[in-house]
Tab-separated table of C-alpha atoms in Angstrom:
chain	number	residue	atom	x	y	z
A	1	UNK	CA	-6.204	-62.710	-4.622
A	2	UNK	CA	-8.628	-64.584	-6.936
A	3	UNK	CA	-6.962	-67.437	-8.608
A	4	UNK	CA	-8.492	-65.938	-12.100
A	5	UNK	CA	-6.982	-62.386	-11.290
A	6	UNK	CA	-3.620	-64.482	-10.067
A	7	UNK	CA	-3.235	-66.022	-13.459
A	8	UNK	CA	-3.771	-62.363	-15.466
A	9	UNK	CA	-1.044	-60.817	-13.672
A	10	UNK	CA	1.175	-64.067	-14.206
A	11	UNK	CA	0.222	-63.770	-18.089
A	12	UNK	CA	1.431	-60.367	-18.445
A	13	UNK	CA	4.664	-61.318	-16.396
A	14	UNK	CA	5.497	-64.036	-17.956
A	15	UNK	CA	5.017	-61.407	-21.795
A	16	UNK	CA	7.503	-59.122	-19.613
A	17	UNK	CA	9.570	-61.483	-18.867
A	18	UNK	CA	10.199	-62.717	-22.319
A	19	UNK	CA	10.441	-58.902	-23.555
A	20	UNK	CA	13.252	-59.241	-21.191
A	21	UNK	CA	14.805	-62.538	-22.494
A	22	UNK	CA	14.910	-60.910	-25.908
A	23	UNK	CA	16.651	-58.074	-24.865
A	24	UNK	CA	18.928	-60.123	-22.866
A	25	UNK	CA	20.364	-62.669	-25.661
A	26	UNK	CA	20.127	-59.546	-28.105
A	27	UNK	CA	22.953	-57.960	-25.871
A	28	UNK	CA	24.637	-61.106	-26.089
A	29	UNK	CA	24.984	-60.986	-29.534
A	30	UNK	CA	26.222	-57.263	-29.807
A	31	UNK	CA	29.080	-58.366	-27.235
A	32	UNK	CA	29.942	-61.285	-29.143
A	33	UNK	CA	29.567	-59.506	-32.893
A	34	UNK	CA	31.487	-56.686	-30.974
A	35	UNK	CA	34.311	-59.097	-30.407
A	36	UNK	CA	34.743	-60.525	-33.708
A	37	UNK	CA	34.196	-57.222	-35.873
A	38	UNK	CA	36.372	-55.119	-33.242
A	39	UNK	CA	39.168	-57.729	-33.319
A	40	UNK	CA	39.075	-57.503	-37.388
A	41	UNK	CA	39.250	-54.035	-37.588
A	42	UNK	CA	42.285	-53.836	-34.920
A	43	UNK	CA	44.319	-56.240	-36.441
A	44	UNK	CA	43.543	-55.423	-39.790
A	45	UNK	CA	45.271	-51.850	-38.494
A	46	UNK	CA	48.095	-53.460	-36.739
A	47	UNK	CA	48.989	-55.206	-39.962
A	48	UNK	CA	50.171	-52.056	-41.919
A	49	UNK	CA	51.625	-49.941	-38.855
A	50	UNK	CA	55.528	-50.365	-38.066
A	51	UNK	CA	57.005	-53.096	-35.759
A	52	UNK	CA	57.641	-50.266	-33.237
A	53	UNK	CA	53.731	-50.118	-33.021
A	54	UNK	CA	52.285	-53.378	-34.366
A	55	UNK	CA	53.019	-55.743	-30.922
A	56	UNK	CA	50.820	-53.400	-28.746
A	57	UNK	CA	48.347	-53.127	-31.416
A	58	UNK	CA	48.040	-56.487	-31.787
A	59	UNK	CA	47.108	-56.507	-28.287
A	60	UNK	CA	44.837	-53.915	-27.917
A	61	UNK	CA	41.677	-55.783	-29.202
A	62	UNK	CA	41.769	-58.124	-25.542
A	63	UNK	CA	40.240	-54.543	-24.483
A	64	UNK	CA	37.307	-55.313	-26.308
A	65	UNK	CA	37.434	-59.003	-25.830
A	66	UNK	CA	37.851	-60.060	-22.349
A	67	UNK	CA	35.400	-57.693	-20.836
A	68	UNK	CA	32.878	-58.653	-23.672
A	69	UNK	CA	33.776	-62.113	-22.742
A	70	UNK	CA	33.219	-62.252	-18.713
A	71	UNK	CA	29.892	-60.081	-19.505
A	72	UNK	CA	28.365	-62.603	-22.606
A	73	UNK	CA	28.585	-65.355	-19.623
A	74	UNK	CA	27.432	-63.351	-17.065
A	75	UNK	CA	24.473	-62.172	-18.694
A	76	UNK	CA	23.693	-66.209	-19.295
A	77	UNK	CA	23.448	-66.708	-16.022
A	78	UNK	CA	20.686	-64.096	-15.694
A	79	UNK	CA	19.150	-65.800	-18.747
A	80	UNK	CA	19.143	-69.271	-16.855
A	81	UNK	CA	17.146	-67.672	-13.288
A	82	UNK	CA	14.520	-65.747	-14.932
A	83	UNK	CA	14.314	-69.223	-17.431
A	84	UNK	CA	13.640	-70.512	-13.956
A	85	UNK	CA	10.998	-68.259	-12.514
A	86	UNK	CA	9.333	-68.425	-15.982
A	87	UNK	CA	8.909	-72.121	-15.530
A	88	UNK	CA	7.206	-71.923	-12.311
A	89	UNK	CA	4.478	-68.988	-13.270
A	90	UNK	CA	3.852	-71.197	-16.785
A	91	UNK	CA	3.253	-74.021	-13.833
A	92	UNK	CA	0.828	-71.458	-12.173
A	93	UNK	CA	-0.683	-69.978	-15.417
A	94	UNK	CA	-1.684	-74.240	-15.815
A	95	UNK	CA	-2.888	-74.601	-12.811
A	96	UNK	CA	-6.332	-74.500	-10.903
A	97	UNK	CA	-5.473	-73.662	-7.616
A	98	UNK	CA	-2.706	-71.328	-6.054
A	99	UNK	CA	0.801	-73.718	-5.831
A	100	UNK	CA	3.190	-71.091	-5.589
A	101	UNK	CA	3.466	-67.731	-4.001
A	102	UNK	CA	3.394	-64.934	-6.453
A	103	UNK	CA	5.222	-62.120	-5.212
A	104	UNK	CA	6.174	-60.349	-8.383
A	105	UNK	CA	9.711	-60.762	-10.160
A	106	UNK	CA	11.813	-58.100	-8.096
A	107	UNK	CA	10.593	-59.480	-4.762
A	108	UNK	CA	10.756	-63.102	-5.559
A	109	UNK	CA	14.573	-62.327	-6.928
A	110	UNK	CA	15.333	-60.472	-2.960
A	111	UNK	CA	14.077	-63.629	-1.634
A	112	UNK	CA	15.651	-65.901	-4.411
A	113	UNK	CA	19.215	-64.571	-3.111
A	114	UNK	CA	18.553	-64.795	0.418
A	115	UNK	CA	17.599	-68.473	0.043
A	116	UNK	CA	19.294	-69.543	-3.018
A	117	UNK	CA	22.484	-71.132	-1.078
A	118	UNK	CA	20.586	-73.106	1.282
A	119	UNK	CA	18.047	-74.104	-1.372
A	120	UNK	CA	20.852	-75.113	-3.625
A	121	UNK	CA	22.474	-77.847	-0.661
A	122	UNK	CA	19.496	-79.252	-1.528
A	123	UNK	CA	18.840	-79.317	-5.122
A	124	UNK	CA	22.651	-80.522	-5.370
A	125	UNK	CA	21.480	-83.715	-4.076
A	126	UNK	CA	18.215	-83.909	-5.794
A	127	UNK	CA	20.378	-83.726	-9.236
A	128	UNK	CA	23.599	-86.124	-8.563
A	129	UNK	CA	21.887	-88.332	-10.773
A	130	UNK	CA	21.145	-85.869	-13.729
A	131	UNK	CA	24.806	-83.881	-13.797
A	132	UNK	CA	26.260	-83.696	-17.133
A	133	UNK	CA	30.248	-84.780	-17.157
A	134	UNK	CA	33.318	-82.510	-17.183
A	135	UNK	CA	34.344	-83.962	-20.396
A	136	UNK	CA	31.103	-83.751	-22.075
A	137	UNK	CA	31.275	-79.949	-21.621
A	138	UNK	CA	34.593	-80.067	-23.360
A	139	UNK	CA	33.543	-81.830	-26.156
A	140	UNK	CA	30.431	-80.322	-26.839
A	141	UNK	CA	28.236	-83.041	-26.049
A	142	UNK	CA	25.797	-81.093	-23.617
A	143	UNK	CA	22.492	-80.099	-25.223
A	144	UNK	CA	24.018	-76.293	-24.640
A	145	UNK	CA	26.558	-75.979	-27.177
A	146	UNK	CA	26.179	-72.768	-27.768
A	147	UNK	CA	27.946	-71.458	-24.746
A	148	UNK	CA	30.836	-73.875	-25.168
A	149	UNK	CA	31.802	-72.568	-28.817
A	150	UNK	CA	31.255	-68.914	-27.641
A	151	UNK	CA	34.157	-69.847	-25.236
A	152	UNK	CA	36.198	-71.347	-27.868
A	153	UNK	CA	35.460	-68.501	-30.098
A	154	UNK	CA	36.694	-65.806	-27.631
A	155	UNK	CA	39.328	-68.004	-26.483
A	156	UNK	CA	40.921	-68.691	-30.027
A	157	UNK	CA	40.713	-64.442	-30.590
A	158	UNK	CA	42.308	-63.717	-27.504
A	159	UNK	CA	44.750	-66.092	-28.223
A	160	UNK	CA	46.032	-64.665	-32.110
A	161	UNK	CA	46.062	-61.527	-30.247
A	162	UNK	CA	48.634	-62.583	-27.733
A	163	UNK	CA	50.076	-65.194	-29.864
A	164	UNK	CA	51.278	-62.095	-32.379
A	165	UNK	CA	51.778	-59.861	-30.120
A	166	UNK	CA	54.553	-62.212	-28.322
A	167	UNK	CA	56.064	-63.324	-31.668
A	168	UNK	CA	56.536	-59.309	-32.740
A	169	UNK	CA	57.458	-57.860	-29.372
A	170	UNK	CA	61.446	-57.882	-28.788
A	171	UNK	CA	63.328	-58.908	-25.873
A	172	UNK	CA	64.869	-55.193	-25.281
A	173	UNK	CA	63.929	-54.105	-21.774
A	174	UNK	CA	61.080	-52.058	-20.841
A	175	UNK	CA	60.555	-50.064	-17.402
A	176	UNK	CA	57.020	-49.239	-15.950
A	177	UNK	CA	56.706	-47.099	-13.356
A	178	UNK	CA	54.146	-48.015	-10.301
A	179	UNK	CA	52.589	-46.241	-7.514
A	180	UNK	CA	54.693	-45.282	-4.635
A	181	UNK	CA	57.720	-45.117	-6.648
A	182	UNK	CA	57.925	-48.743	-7.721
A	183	UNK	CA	59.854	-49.601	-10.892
A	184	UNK	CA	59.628	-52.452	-12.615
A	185	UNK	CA	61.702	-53.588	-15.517
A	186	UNK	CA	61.626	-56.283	-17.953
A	187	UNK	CA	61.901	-57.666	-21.679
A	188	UNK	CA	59.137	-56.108	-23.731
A	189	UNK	CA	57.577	-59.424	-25.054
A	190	UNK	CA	57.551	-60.433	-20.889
A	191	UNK	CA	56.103	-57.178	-19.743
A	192	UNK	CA	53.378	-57.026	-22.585
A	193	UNK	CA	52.462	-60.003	-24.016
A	194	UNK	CA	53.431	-62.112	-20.606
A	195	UNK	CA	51.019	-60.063	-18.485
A	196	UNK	CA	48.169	-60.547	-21.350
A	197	UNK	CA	48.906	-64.300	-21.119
A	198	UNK	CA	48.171	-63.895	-17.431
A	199	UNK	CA	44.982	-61.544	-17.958
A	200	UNK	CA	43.491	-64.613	-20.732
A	201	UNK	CA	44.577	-66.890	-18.169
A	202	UNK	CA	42.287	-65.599	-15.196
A	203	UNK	CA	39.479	-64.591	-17.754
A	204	UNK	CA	39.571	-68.479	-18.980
A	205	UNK	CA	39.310	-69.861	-16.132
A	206	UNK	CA	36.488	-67.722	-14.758
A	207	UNK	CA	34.291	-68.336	-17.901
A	208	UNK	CA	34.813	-71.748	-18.314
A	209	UNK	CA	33.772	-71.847	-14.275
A	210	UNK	CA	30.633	-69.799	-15.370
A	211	UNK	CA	29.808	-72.510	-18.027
A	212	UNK	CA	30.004	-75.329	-16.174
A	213	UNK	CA	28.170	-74.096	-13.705
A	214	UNK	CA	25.478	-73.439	-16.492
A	215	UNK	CA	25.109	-77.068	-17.961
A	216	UNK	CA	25.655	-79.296	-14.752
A	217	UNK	CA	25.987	-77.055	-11.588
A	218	UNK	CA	23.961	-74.261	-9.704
A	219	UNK	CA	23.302	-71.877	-12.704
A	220	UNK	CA	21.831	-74.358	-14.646
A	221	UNK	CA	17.821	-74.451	-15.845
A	222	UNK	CA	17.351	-77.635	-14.011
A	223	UNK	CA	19.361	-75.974	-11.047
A	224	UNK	CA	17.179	-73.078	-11.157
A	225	UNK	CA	13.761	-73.896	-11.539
A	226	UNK	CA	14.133	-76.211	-8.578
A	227	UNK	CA	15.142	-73.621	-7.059
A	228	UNK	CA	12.534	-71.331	-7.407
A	229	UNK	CA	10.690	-74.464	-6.740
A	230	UNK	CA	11.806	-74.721	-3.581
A	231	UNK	CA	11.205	-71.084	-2.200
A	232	UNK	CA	7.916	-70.233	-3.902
A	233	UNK	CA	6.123	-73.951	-3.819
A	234	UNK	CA	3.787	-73.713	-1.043
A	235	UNK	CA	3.390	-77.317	0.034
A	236	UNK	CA	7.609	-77.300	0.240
A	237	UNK	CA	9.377	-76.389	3.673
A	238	UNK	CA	10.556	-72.799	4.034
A	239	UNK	CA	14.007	-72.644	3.032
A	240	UNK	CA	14.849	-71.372	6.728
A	241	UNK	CA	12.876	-74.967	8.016
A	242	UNK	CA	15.533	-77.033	5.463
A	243	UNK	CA	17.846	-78.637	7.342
């Protein structure tokens, strides 16, 4: 292929590819606005229905919330890889000569998964030097905020939720039948607002994994335009010749 022709059908992927960014951190936002208005709404009806109803209610917006929450994060780390691949056709679209393979987005991502562990024993290396601090996450002090106060934000809803749900909920026991004729019985606040402690717990811990995997490990930019560096530069080993 021509280099000219190359860089015309790296333009128009690159346009696509920022059509697709759009419509990416637009979805984010409908989760996240989901969140907050659904969570209103739910516990604005929980706060006029009866105590025999109001505990549940109070936690029926984690429904809403925790999936919306493990999806917002997962959809950023689709944000960060095509951020990646962007960076290296931008590189090409520069450039005089051919420096990276173009293969097209869907069959540089098949290859990008193949390779992407091995590549990344590498790039860990490469960016010992350049990794951002567990505390620094925490505190906000990475250039990312953004995904840091989204956790807060979903954290601190889930939280109320559970928080009032556990308050309101009584101590009377409850029995839930299981598959294969399993009963299990226990207080009401235990049963309910116990196992949503649990649910937050696990959903936590996953997202918070997700982020910092976004500002200082694999999922990062950085991470991922070295990446893609890495499998599509052309003067680089093969990622099956990395040892």
């Amino acid at each position: 292929m021509h280099i000219d022709e190359l860089k015309d059908n790296v333009r128009q992927e690159i346009s696509t590819l920022r059509a697709d960014l759009r419509d990416l951190k637009r979805c984010q936002l409908q989760y996240f606005t989901l969140s907050l208005t659904g969570t209103g709404a739910i516990l604005g009806l929980a706060a006029i229905l009866g105590n025999d109803f109001k505990g549940l209610a109070l936690l029926a917006p984690l429904a809403i919330i925790l999936p919306n929450w493990a999806i917002f994060f997962d959809k950023a780390t689709t944000i960060t890889r095509i951020v990646g691949y962007q960076r290296i056709l931008e590189k090409q679209a520069c450039a005089d000569k051919l420096i990276y393979k173009y293969l097209g987005y869907e069959n540089a991502l098949a290859e990008f998964r193949i390779h992407e562990k091995k590549v990344w024993d590498v790039v860990r290396e490469e960016m010992k030097s350049r990794r951002v601090r567990f505390r620094d996450v925490f505190l906000l002090r990475t250039r990312h905020r953004f995904w840091m106060i989204n956790w807060y934000t979903f954290a601190i809803l889930s939280l109320i939720c559970c928080v009032g749900a556990y308050t309101v909920l009584g101590n009377s026991d409850v029995t839930l039948s299981l598959p294969f004729g399993i009963q299990l019985t226990a207080p009401e606040r235990t049963m309910w607002a116990g196992s949503s402690f649990v649910i937050l717990g696990i959903c936590a811990t996953y997202t918070l994994h997700l982020i910092v995997a976004l500002t200082r490990g694999g999922l990062s930019y950085e991470a991922c335009t070295r990446k893609w560096q890495r499998i599509l530069e052309l003067d680089k080993p093969m990622p099956n010749d990395i040892i």
